[in-house]
Every structure is written in structure tokens, then in C-alpha cells.
Amino acid sequence: MTSFKPSGNFVFLAGMLIALGAGWVGFPYAIYRTRPQPVNFSHKVHAEKAGTKCEDCHAFREDGTYAGLPTLDKCSACHAAPMGTTAAEKAFIEQYVTPNREPRWASYARQPENVYFSHVTHVKTAGMKCETCHGNTGATDSLRPYQEDRISGYSRDIWGRPLANAAFRSEGGMRMDDCVACHRRQGLEHSCLDCHK
Amino acid sequence: MNTSRRKILQFMGGSAVGALFTPVPWRLITDAALWSENWPGVPVPVRGESRTGFTNCSLCTAGCAVRARLIGEQPVALAGVPGHPVSRGALCPFGLTGHHLPYHPARVKSGPVKEAWAAVADAIAKGDRIAVLDLRPGRTASWTYRRAMAAIRNGAYIVPPRPLGPATAVNLAAAKTVLSFGAPLLEGWGTPGNVIALRDGFRLIQVDAVESRTAALADLWVAINPGTETELALGISNVLSGGASGINPARAASATGVSEQQIAELARELTGNGPAVVLDAAGSSAVLALNTLIGAPGRTLVTRRETPVPEAWKKAAPATELAEIPERSVRVLLIDESAPGEYIPWGEIRKKLAANPVVIAFAWSRAGYGRYAQYVLPAAVYPETLEDIPPAIDAVAPVFRMTVPLQAPPAGMVNPGEFIATATGLPRGDALRERSDAIHKSGRGALAAMPDGKLTPVKEMKPEDLWKALNAGGYWMDTPDEKAAPPRLALAGPEAGPVEAASFPLVAILTEARGSAAPASPLMSKLYQESNLRLGPGRAALHPATAKAYGIEEGARATLETAQGRRDIFVILDSAVPPGSVKVASGPGVLDICATGERARVVPA
């Protein structure tokens, strides 16, 4: 049996192809840490059956500041007892409502500390719709897993161009490029300090 | 297949080339950069519901009203208060970033308190000369120091030079012409909100060697040769006095680069478009003396009454300027630089110290007198402090407002007033509350309460309500004393003659002529430096032609030398700096060796 003697070009090419494969297929998975949301929450059910609007739960405070994610108090107002018989509902009541424990939601849209984003300015002053940035999140039936960059700690939704990973698709435009593009379209691109502090 | 070293290297080479065409290296570089912006050492505000708090900024005597956004007990954003009757919503970049200061990397966090205490107690027991140098006189703490120094056998209370006098205020509202010699009138002088509000009422003539921001915004910028402000003032003085004082305008024109005709025109403006006032960033007697010639005292320079104090406090040591203290007389010197104030060059202070002196500095960092003190005691920094702020130079009536803590100071901070009062045996008490009660007892003035600045006469308030409102950022202001005698300017004799130009061919221009050791947010400084809006510490700017003449290139390290000493600098080139001069970032180290107008040289490292 003759032994396989690859040429130098072949070895070089093999190394290159393996690196390309690892870089384009493996790396986009490896760079992100994935964790599920604590509760299988359905925006769709709440919007369609309960008739809630975005601002019913993601409210502005009296002073105009944005309260962000609702706390358990808000959920408990309706879910003091199970509403339905689904496993997700039962788990939510047992794990969070009954022991009065706040769910540790992972916010897809949370910007890093060096960014200042004002919901009031965008929603109240500019009259933008939630969907402009958050996409169709309000119509989804379940929460997708939260993905966090292992090095920077940023949510996958807020920074960087999409890598070659078809399995993941951002729901809206909350990356810096999206912000810049929109500000540019509106003629509101003034300075880095508009958003960065 | 045989695995040879060559094959491994070929494989690795292929992998490296392949990797370059993937997102891996680029993403790792980007992520590492992002990580460095948010690394664990960066203070991160807590998450939670925000609330609003009010205080007054104590970074300078403007004392601008501040609205703070607080998450829990931590301020996360500061802004001005638009409805405020005096500061009118203004807040400078220092004030806007004041909440960064507790995290300043140069902060002193501990100090030899017991040893300092023992040194002071020993000096009191022996009857040695003890002095307090108060860099920000006029506060309630200043009265504590004065009372403390009166309570011991050999105490003295020292204040920085006050060329306009101890209680003189500039009445900008009455001025129709302001002749400013380098005073940063439109970039932080007095109370910025008040100055901007009054700006349309006066013509501003800015005398400056460089086109400062004030010069750019003035009605007229008189560009003079660097370091010749005194000559110009003496030339104007000569015209105003009909030749009785000053120097011949032709000689002044030759020295300053300002034409004889313009010197005469400036003199005419001061008298013809009055009332006028002459201001000087450096506090030069020759410049300020013009005020006497144009009749400013009593009109644009007025005497401001003292904010009421309890009767019992009035048995206090007098305020003595440093120049009046005998040389080699002070055995123990306590320096309060916890509140930013005027910086006095160390060489002038050292002359007053006896042999084997003890110097104790109460400071937020070692960058100021901490470099010379045996004991540096850590002091709280704004916005952790609770104290009142003395009136600004443009406050014509007494005022009283406090900077109230927006967050608690860390453990181990020393309050200079408490330290000195306790060491000298002053009875314990809440001096600020006593001052508030004295104001109430006087029945004078009104209080502007936060958040809307609504004015309530003190007569209509209870003492508790006044105290409560002051602790919520309130601002008490009196009415001007119409019967007060015009101020007498405390002008010194002629300044020292110029140093020989051959040895020191350049003229120094400091970014802040009488700069203080005021802390600045390192983040703000970084932004300003990167955008070339502000010279960073240890930097100096030269005109490209000047730099070329001395063989210095952009970014070079060099030494700034004056007759007083030397300091390492980092040189940048700026064509806006006049040839033959060097613009230097102000700061304690520079102020020790150099003042605006001082002769200097830059030697390449």
C-alpha cells in the first residue's frame, strides 16, 4: 500500500479550508453564550387574548423616565392565581409568583454602560413605534434564548454585524449601525456624544 | 502520511491565511476593545428606579444649582436647574461631570490622621505658631478656622491675595463697558448663568494674547504681545490721567503691539461709555488700578455685606493675607484644599515656614500641596461634601447656599473643620445650622427653593423650614446694601521687573491664570484632550515656527524652565499660539514655577 504524500500546496489549502470552516461556521456559535429566559413568555397571547399594549407593561414613569421590563408586581396583578392550565403558567406561578421572586429576565436590548439611550426621546418626542427597533417581538409566541458575547458581555442584539450564522436573526434594529443609519436618515447625526457618554 | 515540521508549518500558514478571511480575528479585536471600555474596574451605576435630588455645585464659587438623577444613593447624571434665579440653568463641563469625582484614580483614600493629630496637639501645647491656610475663604468652615485660631495662643488664619479687596464684588448689571485683561468672562468667570444673562447689557473688550473663547465672543478682541498686559494698562493709565501716571502711550504701543491710537480709543471707551470696569485674570495691580481712574468703586465695583453669622462667632482671628505673615514664622501649617480655591505657589508659602515645619494638607488628591506636606489627610470630594459656598465675584449681595451630599463619602474621610475645631477645643456644634439660624434671625432676603426657584421672603419662614429648604438645594440671597461705602482696592506696589529675555526667550501663557487645584473628571479631561479643546495636564503648546526654531517636534518631550524651576512637559504644536510664547496647561506643578507673562524657555529632552 502506497502511503499518501500530500503536496505542500495541498496541506496549505487544507489548513486554509479548515480555518475558513471553523471561522464561518463554528466561531459564530462559540463566541456567544446562550441562556434561556426564565419564563416562556408569550407576547402574542398577552396582546391577543388579554388585549394588552406594549406600554401597559413596558411603562413610562410619571417623571417621564422609562421603567423598562415590568417587575413581578405587574405580572402578579393578573397572575395571582394560574390563568390557564399550561405548564409554563404553572411553572411561573410556582417558581415566581408564589415565592414572590423576581424573574431574572435577560434584556435583548440592554445597551452597555457607555451608551445613553432615552426611550422618552424616541417614543414620546420622535413618535417612533416600538417595532422600529424591537421588530416583531410584540407578536412572538415565545421568547428566544438570550445570547451574550463571551468577551464583551454585550447582547447579540445590540452590537456588531451579523456573523455567518443563519440560525440566528435579530428581530429589530438595536445595533449601533442601526442607530447611526436611522439618525443619518433623519438628519440627526450630530456627534458621538449624542449617544456615548 | 508522514508529518514533518515543514508540513505542520504549511498547515499553520494555510490556517492563518484562511482565518484572515473569517470574522475571527476582526471580531476578537473588536470584542477586546469593547471589553476594555466596560472592564470590571469601571464604576457601573446600579440599576433601578431613578429619583431627583438637588444640590449646589461647589467646584467653584459660582455655586450653580444642580439637579441630580439618582439611582438608589448614587448620582448618575447632573444637570442645571433652568428656573434658578441666579445660575439660570447653566452648568459647565466640570459641573456636569462632577459625579465622576468620587471615583477619580488620583483620590487619596487614607492618611496618617493620628500622627497629624499628635503633631497639632504638640504644637498647641508648646505654644508654637499654628496657621490655617484657607484656599476658599468666606465659608462657614472659614469662620470655624478663624474661631479656632482665636482660641489658641499663637494661631493665624491665612487667605490668598485679594487684589480687589476682601468684600468687593463686580456689579456687571451696572457696567456698560467691561475691559477684560485675559479674564475668562464668557467661559467660567463669576456665575456663568448670571454673566450670560447680563451679556447684552455691556460691551466686552477682551485683551488677550491668544484668541481665547472669550476673545472670540467679545465685541472687540485686542490682541497684544504675550506678557505685556501691564504695559498696556500703564499706557491707558497715562491717557486717562493726562500724563500724570503710567507710561508714554508710544512706549506702551511699542511693547504691546497695540497702536497708540487704539490705546487712546480704549481710554476713551472706558470714560465715554461708562460705567465701566476693568478685570484682570492675573490680578495685576497696574491693571486693576485703572478702576480707580475710571471711578469704578461704588458703581461697578461694590462692597458686598457679609452673610449673617452668629454674634458669638465674631470673636475670631482676622483674615491675614499670606504676604503679611512674617517669614520663617509658622511652625505648623494646616492647608485646607478640600474645597477648590486659588493655588498659591509653594515657593511663597515655604518662605513663611519656620525650621522643621509640620505641613498638613486636607486634600482629595496629592497633586496639590500634598506633594510638600508631611501629612496628607483624605477629604471628601464634591458631591460627597456638606458645606456652604462663598459668594462669587459677581454676587453683589450676600448669598448662602450649601452643597449637600448626593452620595455618602467613603469611610476614613477627614472633615477639616471638625479636625481643626476639635484640636483647638472649640465647642462642638452644627456650624451650618447656626449660620442658617443667624440668617433667619436677621430677617433679611429671600430663599429660592428647589425645584422651581420660587422665592419666599425669609420673614415668612420658620427657622426649621429655612434649614430644610437649604438642605434641599435652596439658595438664600439678600439685597445689595445701597449705603455701603465704595470698596478700597488693595493694590500692591509695582510688580517685579521682567527676567532677562536672553535666558528665557519665551513668554508663558497659562490656560488658567490663577488656576486652582479643582478636580476634573478624568473622563471629561480625556474627551477634551482628544478633541484639543483643553490642554491636558503636563502639556504645552508652541507655535510651529517657535518649535522649529528650538528644534522641537510635535509630541516631543521637553522641559519647561523658568527662574523659579523646571517641569517636564509634552509639546504639541498650535498655530493659534503667538510666536515667541508657550501656552501651558495650568495646574499646581506648573503654578509653582510659572505665571502668565513669566519668561520661560523650552528645552528638548
Short mmCIF file of C-alpha atoms in Angstrom, two decimals, chain B residues 149-557:
data_model
loop_
_atom_site.label_atom_id
_atom_site.label_comp_id
_atom_site.label_asym_id
_atom_site.label_seq_id
_atom_site.Cartn_x
_atom_site.Cartn_y
_atom_site.Cartn_z
CA MET B 149 -7.17 80.19 65.60
CA ALA B 150 -8.50 82.79 68.06
CA ALA B 151 -8.98 80.06 70.65
CA ILE B 152 -5.30 79.11 70.78
CA ARG B 153 -2.34 81.13 71.96
CA ASN B 154 -0.48 81.59 68.70
CA GLY B 155 -2.87 80.99 65.83
CA ALA B 156 -3.17 82.70 62.47
CA TYR B 157 -5.74 82.48 59.72
CA ILE B 158 -4.28 82.97 56.25
CA VAL B 159 -6.09 83.69 52.99
CA PRO B 160 -4.87 84.07 49.38
CA PRO B 161 -4.23 87.58 47.98
CA ARG B 162 -7.40 89.56 47.32
CA PRO B 163 -6.38 92.38 44.96
CA LEU B 164 -9.91 93.76 44.70
CA GLY B 165 -10.29 93.72 48.49
CA PRO B 166 -11.93 91.25 50.87
CA ALA B 167 -15.57 92.06 50.17
CA THR B 168 -15.55 93.59 46.69
CA ALA B 169 -17.99 92.40 44.06
CA VAL B 170 -18.21 93.24 40.37
CA ASN B 171 -21.61 94.68 39.54
CA LEU B 172 -21.93 93.55 35.94
CA ALA B 173 -25.54 94.70 35.82
CA ALA B 174 -24.34 98.30 36.21
CA ALA B 175 -21.49 98.03 33.71
CA LYS B 176 -21.77 99.31 30.15
CA THR B 177 -18.18 98.58 29.26
CA VAL B 178 -16.03 95.72 30.52
CA LEU B 179 -12.34 95.78 29.71
CA SER B 180 -11.04 92.34 30.48
CA PHE B 181 -7.34 91.52 30.59
CA GLY B 182 -7.48 87.78 29.98
CA ALA B 183 -10.32 87.18 32.44
CA PRO B 184 -12.35 84.25 31.09
CA LEU B 185 -15.56 86.26 31.29
CA LEU B 186 -17.60 84.06 28.96
CA GLU B 187 -16.11 80.71 29.89
CA GLY B 188 -16.45 80.26 33.63
CA TRP B 189 -15.85 83.62 35.31
CA GLY B 190 -18.16 84.58 38.20
CA THR B 191 -21.55 82.91 37.89
CA PRO B 192 -21.76 81.83 34.24
CA GLY B 193 -25.57 81.91 34.11
CA ASN B 194 -25.60 85.44 35.50
CA VAL B 195 -22.88 86.65 33.13
CA ILE B 196 -24.66 85.25 30.08
CA ALA B 197 -27.95 86.78 31.23
CA LEU B 198 -26.31 90.21 31.54
CA ARG B 199 -24.17 89.88 28.40
CA ASP B 200 -26.35 92.09 26.21
CA GLY B 201 -26.05 94.95 28.68
CA PHE B 202 -22.32 95.63 28.34
CA ARG B 203 -19.70 96.00 25.65
CA LEU B 204 -16.93 93.48 26.19
CA ILE B 205 -13.39 94.33 25.18
CA GLN B 206 -11.08 91.39 25.65
CA VAL B 207 -7.34 91.93 25.85
CA ASP B 208 -5.69 88.61 25.20
CA ALA B 209 -2.53 87.35 23.58
CA VAL B 210 -4.41 84.33 22.23
CA GLU B 211 -7.84 84.11 20.72
CA SER B 212 -9.49 82.54 23.73
CA ARG B 213 -13.15 81.58 23.62
CA THR B 214 -13.97 84.80 25.46
CA ALA B 215 -11.90 86.76 22.94
CA ALA B 216 -13.75 85.10 20.09
CA LEU B 217 -17.11 86.03 21.58
CA ALA B 218 -16.17 89.54 22.72
CA ASP B 219 -17.30 92.72 20.97
CA LEU B 220 -13.67 93.59 20.44
CA TRP B 221 -10.57 91.47 20.81
CA VAL B 222 -7.40 93.43 21.40
CA ALA B 223 -4.55 91.10 20.51
CA ILE B 224 -1.42 92.06 22.39
CA ASN B 225 2.08 90.70 22.63
CA PRO B 226 2.17 87.99 25.31
CA GLY B 227 3.09 89.21 28.78
CA THR B 228 2.61 92.93 28.06
CA GLU B 229 -0.73 93.45 29.82
CA THR B 230 0.89 95.70 32.42
CA GLU B 231 2.41 97.94 29.74
CA LEU B 232 -0.96 98.31 28.04
CA ALA B 233 -2.63 99.17 31.35
CA LEU B 234 0.06 101.73 32.10
CA GLY B 235 -0.39 103.24 28.63
CA ILE B 236 -4.15 103.57 29.16
CA SER B 237 -3.49 104.95 32.63
CA ASN B 238 -1.27 107.61 31.09
CA VAL B 239 -4.03 108.72 28.71
CA LEU B 240 -6.68 108.68 31.46
CA SER B 241 -4.55 110.72 33.86
CA GLY B 242 -3.40 113.20 31.25
CA GLY B 243 0.18 112.03 31.56
CA ALA B 244 0.27 112.08 35.36
CA SER B 245 0.74 108.33 35.72
CA GLY B 246 1.64 105.27 33.70
CA ILE B 247 3.94 105.20 30.72
CA ASN B 248 4.01 107.08 27.47
CA PRO B 249 1.49 105.54 25.02
CA ALA B 250 4.16 105.35 22.34
CA ARG B 251 6.28 103.20 24.63
CA ALA B 252 3.23 101.10 25.52
CA ALA B 253 2.40 100.69 21.84
CA SER B 254 5.92 99.56 21.08
CA ALA B 255 5.85 96.93 23.84
CA THR B 256 2.32 95.63 23.38
CA GLY B 257 1.84 95.75 19.63
CA VAL B 258 -1.36 97.76 20.18
CA SER B 259 -1.32 101.08 18.31
CA GLU B 260 -1.20 104.41 20.12
CA GLN B 261 -4.50 105.26 18.51
CA GLN B 262 -6.14 102.11 19.89
CA ILE B 263 -4.73 102.75 23.36
CA ALA B 264 -6.29 106.22 23.26
CA GLU B 265 -9.53 104.71 21.95
CA LEU B 266 -9.62 102.19 24.83
CA ALA B 267 -9.18 105.01 27.33
CA ARG B 268 -11.97 106.96 25.65
CA GLU B 269 -14.32 103.95 25.77
CA LEU B 270 -13.70 103.47 29.48
CA THR B 271 -14.68 107.03 30.26
CA GLY B 272 -17.15 107.75 27.46
CA ASN B 273 -19.21 104.56 27.65
CA GLY B 274 -19.34 104.16 31.41
CA PRO B 275 -19.91 102.91 33.96
CA ALA B 276 -17.03 100.64 33.14
CA VAL B 277 -14.97 98.07 34.96
CA VAL B 278 -11.53 96.63 34.33
CA LEU B 279 -10.89 92.98 35.16
CA ASP B 280 -7.65 91.05 35.15
CA ALA B 281 -7.17 87.32 35.24
CA ALA B 282 -3.80 87.65 36.92
CA GLY B 283 -4.91 90.25 39.50
CA SER B 284 -2.18 92.69 38.46
CA SER B 285 -2.19 95.91 40.47
CA ALA B 286 -1.28 98.05 37.44
CA VAL B 287 -4.30 96.75 35.53
CA LEU B 288 -6.78 96.89 38.40
CA ALA B 289 -5.65 100.42 39.31
CA LEU B 290 -7.41 101.60 36.14
CA ASN B 291 -10.66 101.08 38.06
CA THR B 292 -9.78 103.92 40.39
CA LEU B 293 -9.08 106.23 37.45
CA ILE B 294 -12.45 105.49 35.81
CA GLY B 295 -14.44 105.76 39.03
CA ALA B 296 -15.47 102.11 39.19
CA PRO B 297 -15.54 101.82 43.02
CA GLY B 298 -19.08 102.41 44.20
CA ARG B 299 -20.57 101.85 40.74
CA THR B 300 -19.29 98.72 39.04
CA LEU B 301 -17.15 97.63 41.96
CA VAL B 302 -19.25 97.48 45.10
CA THR B 303 -18.86 96.37 48.69
CA ARG B 304 -20.76 93.21 49.49
CA ARG B 305 -22.08 92.69 53.02
CA GLU B 306 -21.11 89.60 54.98
CA THR B 307 -23.71 86.85 55.12
CA PRO B 308 -25.09 86.95 58.70
CA VAL B 309 -23.16 84.97 61.30
CA PRO B 310 -23.98 84.32 64.96
CA GLU B 311 -22.77 87.07 67.29
CA ALA B 312 -20.68 84.57 69.24
CA TRP B 313 -18.55 83.89 66.17
CA LYS B 314 -17.34 87.43 65.78
CA LYS B 315 -14.57 86.95 68.32
CA ALA B 316 -12.40 85.40 65.66
CA ALA B 317 -8.89 85.71 64.29
CA PRO B 318 -8.56 88.25 61.47
CA ALA B 319 -8.10 87.13 57.89
CA THR B 320 -4.46 87.75 57.04
CA GLU B 321 -3.08 87.63 53.55
CA LEU B 322 -0.05 85.40 53.11
CA ALA B 323 2.20 88.34 52.24
CA GLU B 324 1.53 89.88 55.67
CA ILE B 325 2.74 86.79 57.57
CA PRO B 326 6.34 87.20 58.79
CA GLU B 327 8.84 84.97 57.07
CA ARG B 328 10.01 81.78 58.83
CA SER B 329 7.34 82.18 61.49
CA VAL B 330 4.85 79.31 61.02
CA ARG B 331 5.65 76.07 62.81
CA VAL B 332 2.51 74.11 61.89
CA LEU B 333 0.60 74.90 58.71
CA LEU B 334 -2.79 73.34 58.08
CA ILE B 335 -3.86 73.73 54.44
CA ASP B 336 -7.49 73.23 53.54
CA GLU B 337 -7.59 72.32 49.88
CA SER B 338 -10.61 70.08 50.29
CA ALA B 339 -12.65 72.77 48.52
CA PRO B 340 -11.11 74.03 45.27
CA GLY B 341 -9.69 77.51 45.59
CA GLU B 342 -6.87 79.67 44.41
CA TYR B 343 -3.49 77.99 44.26
CA ILE B 344 -0.61 79.87 45.84
CA PRO B 345 2.82 78.85 44.51
CA TRP B 346 4.58 76.69 47.08
CA GLY B 347 7.67 78.92 46.99
CA GLU B 348 5.65 81.77 48.51
CA ILE B 349 4.30 79.54 51.28
CA ARG B 350 7.66 77.96 52.05
CA LYS B 351 9.14 81.37 52.89
CA LYS B 352 6.72 81.64 55.82
CA LEU B 353 7.59 78.29 57.38
CA ALA B 354 9.89 78.03 60.38
CA ALA B 355 12.67 75.47 60.64
CA ASN B 356 11.40 71.86 60.75
CA PRO B 357 7.83 72.81 59.97
CA VAL B 358 4.86 70.48 60.00
CA VAL B 359 2.60 70.82 56.97
CA ILE B 360 -0.77 69.08 56.98
CA ALA B 361 -2.92 69.13 53.86
CA PHE B 362 -6.58 68.19 53.81
CA ALA B 363 -6.95 67.14 50.21
CA TRP B 364 -8.76 64.88 47.78
CA SER B 365 -5.51 64.11 45.94
CA ARG B 366 -1.77 64.51 46.38
CA ALA B 367 -1.47 66.60 43.22
CA GLY B 368 -1.59 69.93 45.08
CA TYR B 369 0.16 70.73 48.35
CA GLY B 370 0.15 67.03 49.14
CA ARG B 371 3.46 66.93 47.26
CA TYR B 372 5.04 69.03 50.00
CA ALA B 373 3.06 68.10 53.13
CA GLN B 374 4.27 65.61 55.73
CA TYR B 375 0.69 64.55 56.35
CA VAL B 376 -1.99 64.34 53.66
CA LEU B 377 -5.37 63.70 55.20
CA PRO B 378 -8.10 62.44 52.86
CA ALA B 379 -11.06 64.75 52.42
CA ALA B 380 -14.45 64.17 50.88
CA VAL B 381 -14.88 65.44 47.37
CA TYR B 382 -17.90 67.01 45.67
CA PRO B 383 -20.64 65.67 45.55
CA GLU B 384 -19.98 63.95 48.90
CA THR B 385 -19.41 67.14 50.87
CA LEU B 386 -21.69 69.17 53.09
CA GLU B 387 -20.64 72.79 53.27
CA ASP B 388 -21.61 76.24 52.11
CA ILE B 389 -20.14 78.02 49.10
CA PRO B 390 -18.78 81.57 49.38
CA PRO B 391 -20.25 84.26 47.10
CA ALA B 392 -18.92 84.53 43.56
CA ILE B 393 -17.11 87.66 42.40
CA ASP B 394 -20.25 88.88 40.59
CA ALA B 395 -22.58 88.43 43.59
CA VAL B 396 -23.31 92.00 44.71
CA ALA B 397 -25.41 90.92 47.69
CA PRO B 398 -24.77 88.30 50.38
CA VAL B 399 -25.79 84.76 49.48
CA PHE B 400 -25.91 81.46 51.29
CA ARG B 401 -26.28 78.06 49.67
CA MET B 402 -24.92 74.69 50.54
CA THR B 403 -23.57 71.80 48.59
CA VAL B 404 -25.46 68.90 50.12
CA PRO B 405 -24.14 65.38 49.63
CA LEU B 406 -25.60 63.41 46.74
CA GLN B 407 -23.79 60.35 48.00
CA ALA B 408 -22.03 59.34 51.20
CA PRO B 409 -18.25 59.77 51.41
CA PRO B 410 -16.21 56.60 51.88
CA ALA B 411 -15.05 55.65 55.37
CA GLY B 412 -11.94 57.35 56.68
CA MET B 413 -12.51 60.82 55.23
CA VAL B 414 -11.46 63.72 57.45
CA ASN B 415 -13.55 66.88 57.73
CA PRO B 416 -11.00 69.73 58.03
CA GLY B 417 -13.36 71.97 60.01
CA GLU B 418 -14.12 69.26 62.55
CA PHE B 419 -10.45 68.29 62.82
CA ILE B 420 -9.27 71.85 63.49
CA ALA B 421 -12.22 72.74 65.76
CA THR B 422 -11.71 69.64 67.89
CA ALA B 423 -7.93 70.06 68.05
CA THR B 424 -8.27 73.63 69.29
CA GLY B 425 -11.06 72.88 71.73
CA LEU B 426 -13.91 74.74 70.05
CA PRO B 427 -17.28 73.67 71.46
CA ARG B 428 -18.99 71.06 69.28
CA GLY B 429 -21.93 72.29 67.27
CA ASP B 430 -23.53 72.33 63.88
CA ALA B 431 -21.99 75.47 62.41
CA LEU B 432 -24.06 75.37 59.22
CA ARG B 433 -27.29 75.15 61.17
CA GLU B 434 -26.16 78.01 63.42
CA ARG B 435 -25.44 80.08 60.30
CA SER B 436 -28.87 79.27 58.90
CA ASP B 437 -30.47 80.37 62.15
CA ALA B 438 -28.44 83.60 62.10
CA ILE B 439 -29.73 84.33 58.59
CA HIS B 440 -33.26 83.67 59.77
CA LYS B 441 -32.75 85.89 62.78
CA SER B 442 -31.60 88.74 60.51
CA GLY B 443 -34.94 88.52 58.69
CA ARG B 444 -33.22 89.67 55.51
CA GLY B 445 -33.51 88.39 51.96
CA ALA B 446 -35.45 85.59 50.37
CA LEU B 447 -34.97 81.92 49.68
CA ALA B 448 -35.17 80.40 46.20
CA ALA B 449 -36.40 76.88 46.82
CA MET B 450 -35.86 73.93 44.53
CA PRO B 451 -37.06 72.64 42.14
CA ASP B 452 -38.65 75.75 40.63
CA GLY B 453 -36.61 78.54 42.21
CA LYS B 454 -39.71 80.15 43.72
CA LEU B 455 -38.74 82.98 46.05
CA THR B 456 -40.04 83.12 49.62
CA PRO B 457 -39.08 86.00 51.94
CA VAL B 458 -37.17 84.72 54.98
CA LYS B 459 -39.51 86.68 57.23
CA GLU B 460 -42.31 84.35 56.17
CA MET B 461 -40.38 81.20 57.03
CA LYS B 462 -39.72 79.31 60.24
CA PRO B 463 -36.07 78.54 61.11
CA GLU B 464 -36.70 74.82 60.56
CA ASP B 465 -38.23 75.47 57.15
CA LEU B 466 -35.28 77.62 56.08
CA TRP B 467 -32.83 74.93 57.20
CA LYS B 468 -34.84 72.23 55.47
CA ALA B 469 -35.01 74.20 52.21
CA LEU B 470 -31.27 74.92 52.31
CA ASN B 471 -30.64 71.19 52.71
CA ALA B 472 -32.75 70.59 49.64
CA GLY B 473 -30.54 72.82 47.48
CA GLY B 474 -32.20 76.14 48.33
CA TYR B 475 -30.47 79.46 47.68
CA TRP B 476 -30.71 82.38 50.09
CA MET B 477 -29.98 85.81 48.69
CA ASP B 478 -30.05 89.20 50.27
CA THR B 479 -30.49 92.59 48.66
CA PRO B 480 -27.46 94.82 47.93
CA ASP B 481 -26.51 97.33 50.60
CA GLU B 482 -27.14 100.68 48.90
CA LYS B 483 -25.45 102.59 51.72
CA ALA B 484 -22.23 100.60 51.72
CA ALA B 485 -19.03 102.59 51.31
CA PRO B 486 -17.22 102.07 47.99
CA PRO B 487 -14.55 99.39 48.22
CA ARG B 488 -10.90 100.31 48.56
CA LEU B 489 -8.80 98.31 46.16
CA ALA B 490 -5.93 96.58 47.96
CA LEU B 491 -3.40 97.29 45.25
CA ALA B 492 0.21 96.35 45.79
CA GLY B 493 3.22 98.26 44.53
CA PRO B 494 4.76 97.73 41.10
CA GLU B 495 5.36 94.12 40.15
CA ALA B 496 8.85 92.67 39.96
CA GLY B 497 10.76 93.60 36.86
CA PRO B 498 10.99 91.22 33.93
CA VAL B 499 13.53 88.44 33.92
CA GLU B 500 16.29 88.86 31.36
CA ALA B 501 14.85 87.85 27.99
CA ALA B 502 18.05 86.31 26.64
CA SER B 503 17.98 83.45 29.17
CA PHE B 504 14.25 82.90 28.95
CA PRO B 505 13.18 83.93 25.45
CA LEU B 506 9.56 82.75 25.61
CA VAL B 507 6.58 84.24 27.40
CA ALA B 508 4.36 81.78 29.28
CA ILE B 509 0.61 81.90 28.82
CA LEU B 510 -1.24 79.74 31.33
CA THR B 511 -4.62 78.28 30.43
CA GLU B 512 -5.93 79.50 33.79
CA ALA B 513 -4.02 82.48 35.07
CA ARG B 514 -4.66 81.85 38.76
CA GLY B 515 -5.75 78.27 38.40
CA SER B 516 -6.89 76.20 41.28
CA ALA B 517 -6.40 72.60 42.18
CA ALA B 518 -10.00 71.93 41.24
CA PRO B 519 -10.59 68.30 40.47
CA ALA B 520 -11.78 67.46 36.98
CA SER B 521 -13.38 64.27 35.84
CA PRO B 522 -10.74 62.16 34.11
CA LEU B 523 -13.35 61.19 31.54
CA MET B 524 -14.13 64.80 30.72
CA SER B 525 -10.44 65.63 30.50
CA LYS B 526 -9.95 62.71 28.12
CA LEU B 527 -12.66 63.94 25.79
CA TYR B 528 -11.38 67.50 25.89
CA GLN B 529 -7.81 66.47 25.25
CA GLU B 530 -8.72 64.19 22.39
CA SER B 531 -10.69 66.96 20.76
CA ASN B 532 -7.95 69.54 21.53
CA LEU B 533 -10.45 71.72 23.38
CA ARG B 534 -8.39 71.67 26.53
CA LEU B 535 -4.70 71.23 27.11
CA GLY B 536 -4.22 68.16 29.25
CA PRO B 537 -2.04 68.13 32.37
CA GLY B 538 1.68 68.38 31.65
CA ARG B 539 1.12 69.66 28.11
CA ALA B 540 2.35 72.84 26.49
CA ALA B 541 1.60 74.30 23.07
CA LEU B 542 4.07 76.13 20.84
CA HIS B 543 3.65 77.90 17.52
CA PRO B 544 5.15 75.69 14.79
CA ALA B 545 7.68 78.41 13.93
CA THR B 546 8.78 78.70 17.56
CA ALA B 547 9.06 74.95 17.88
CA LYS B 548 11.14 74.75 14.70
CA ALA B 549 13.48 77.44 15.99
CA TYR B 550 14.16 75.36 19.10
CA GLY B 551 14.28 72.03 17.27
CA ILE B 552 11.14 70.65 18.90
CA GLU B 553 8.68 68.45 17.08
CA GLU B 554 5.01 67.69 17.66
CA GLY B 555 4.64 65.20 20.51
CA ALA B 556 8.18 65.70 21.81
CA ARG B 557 9.05 65.57 25.46
#
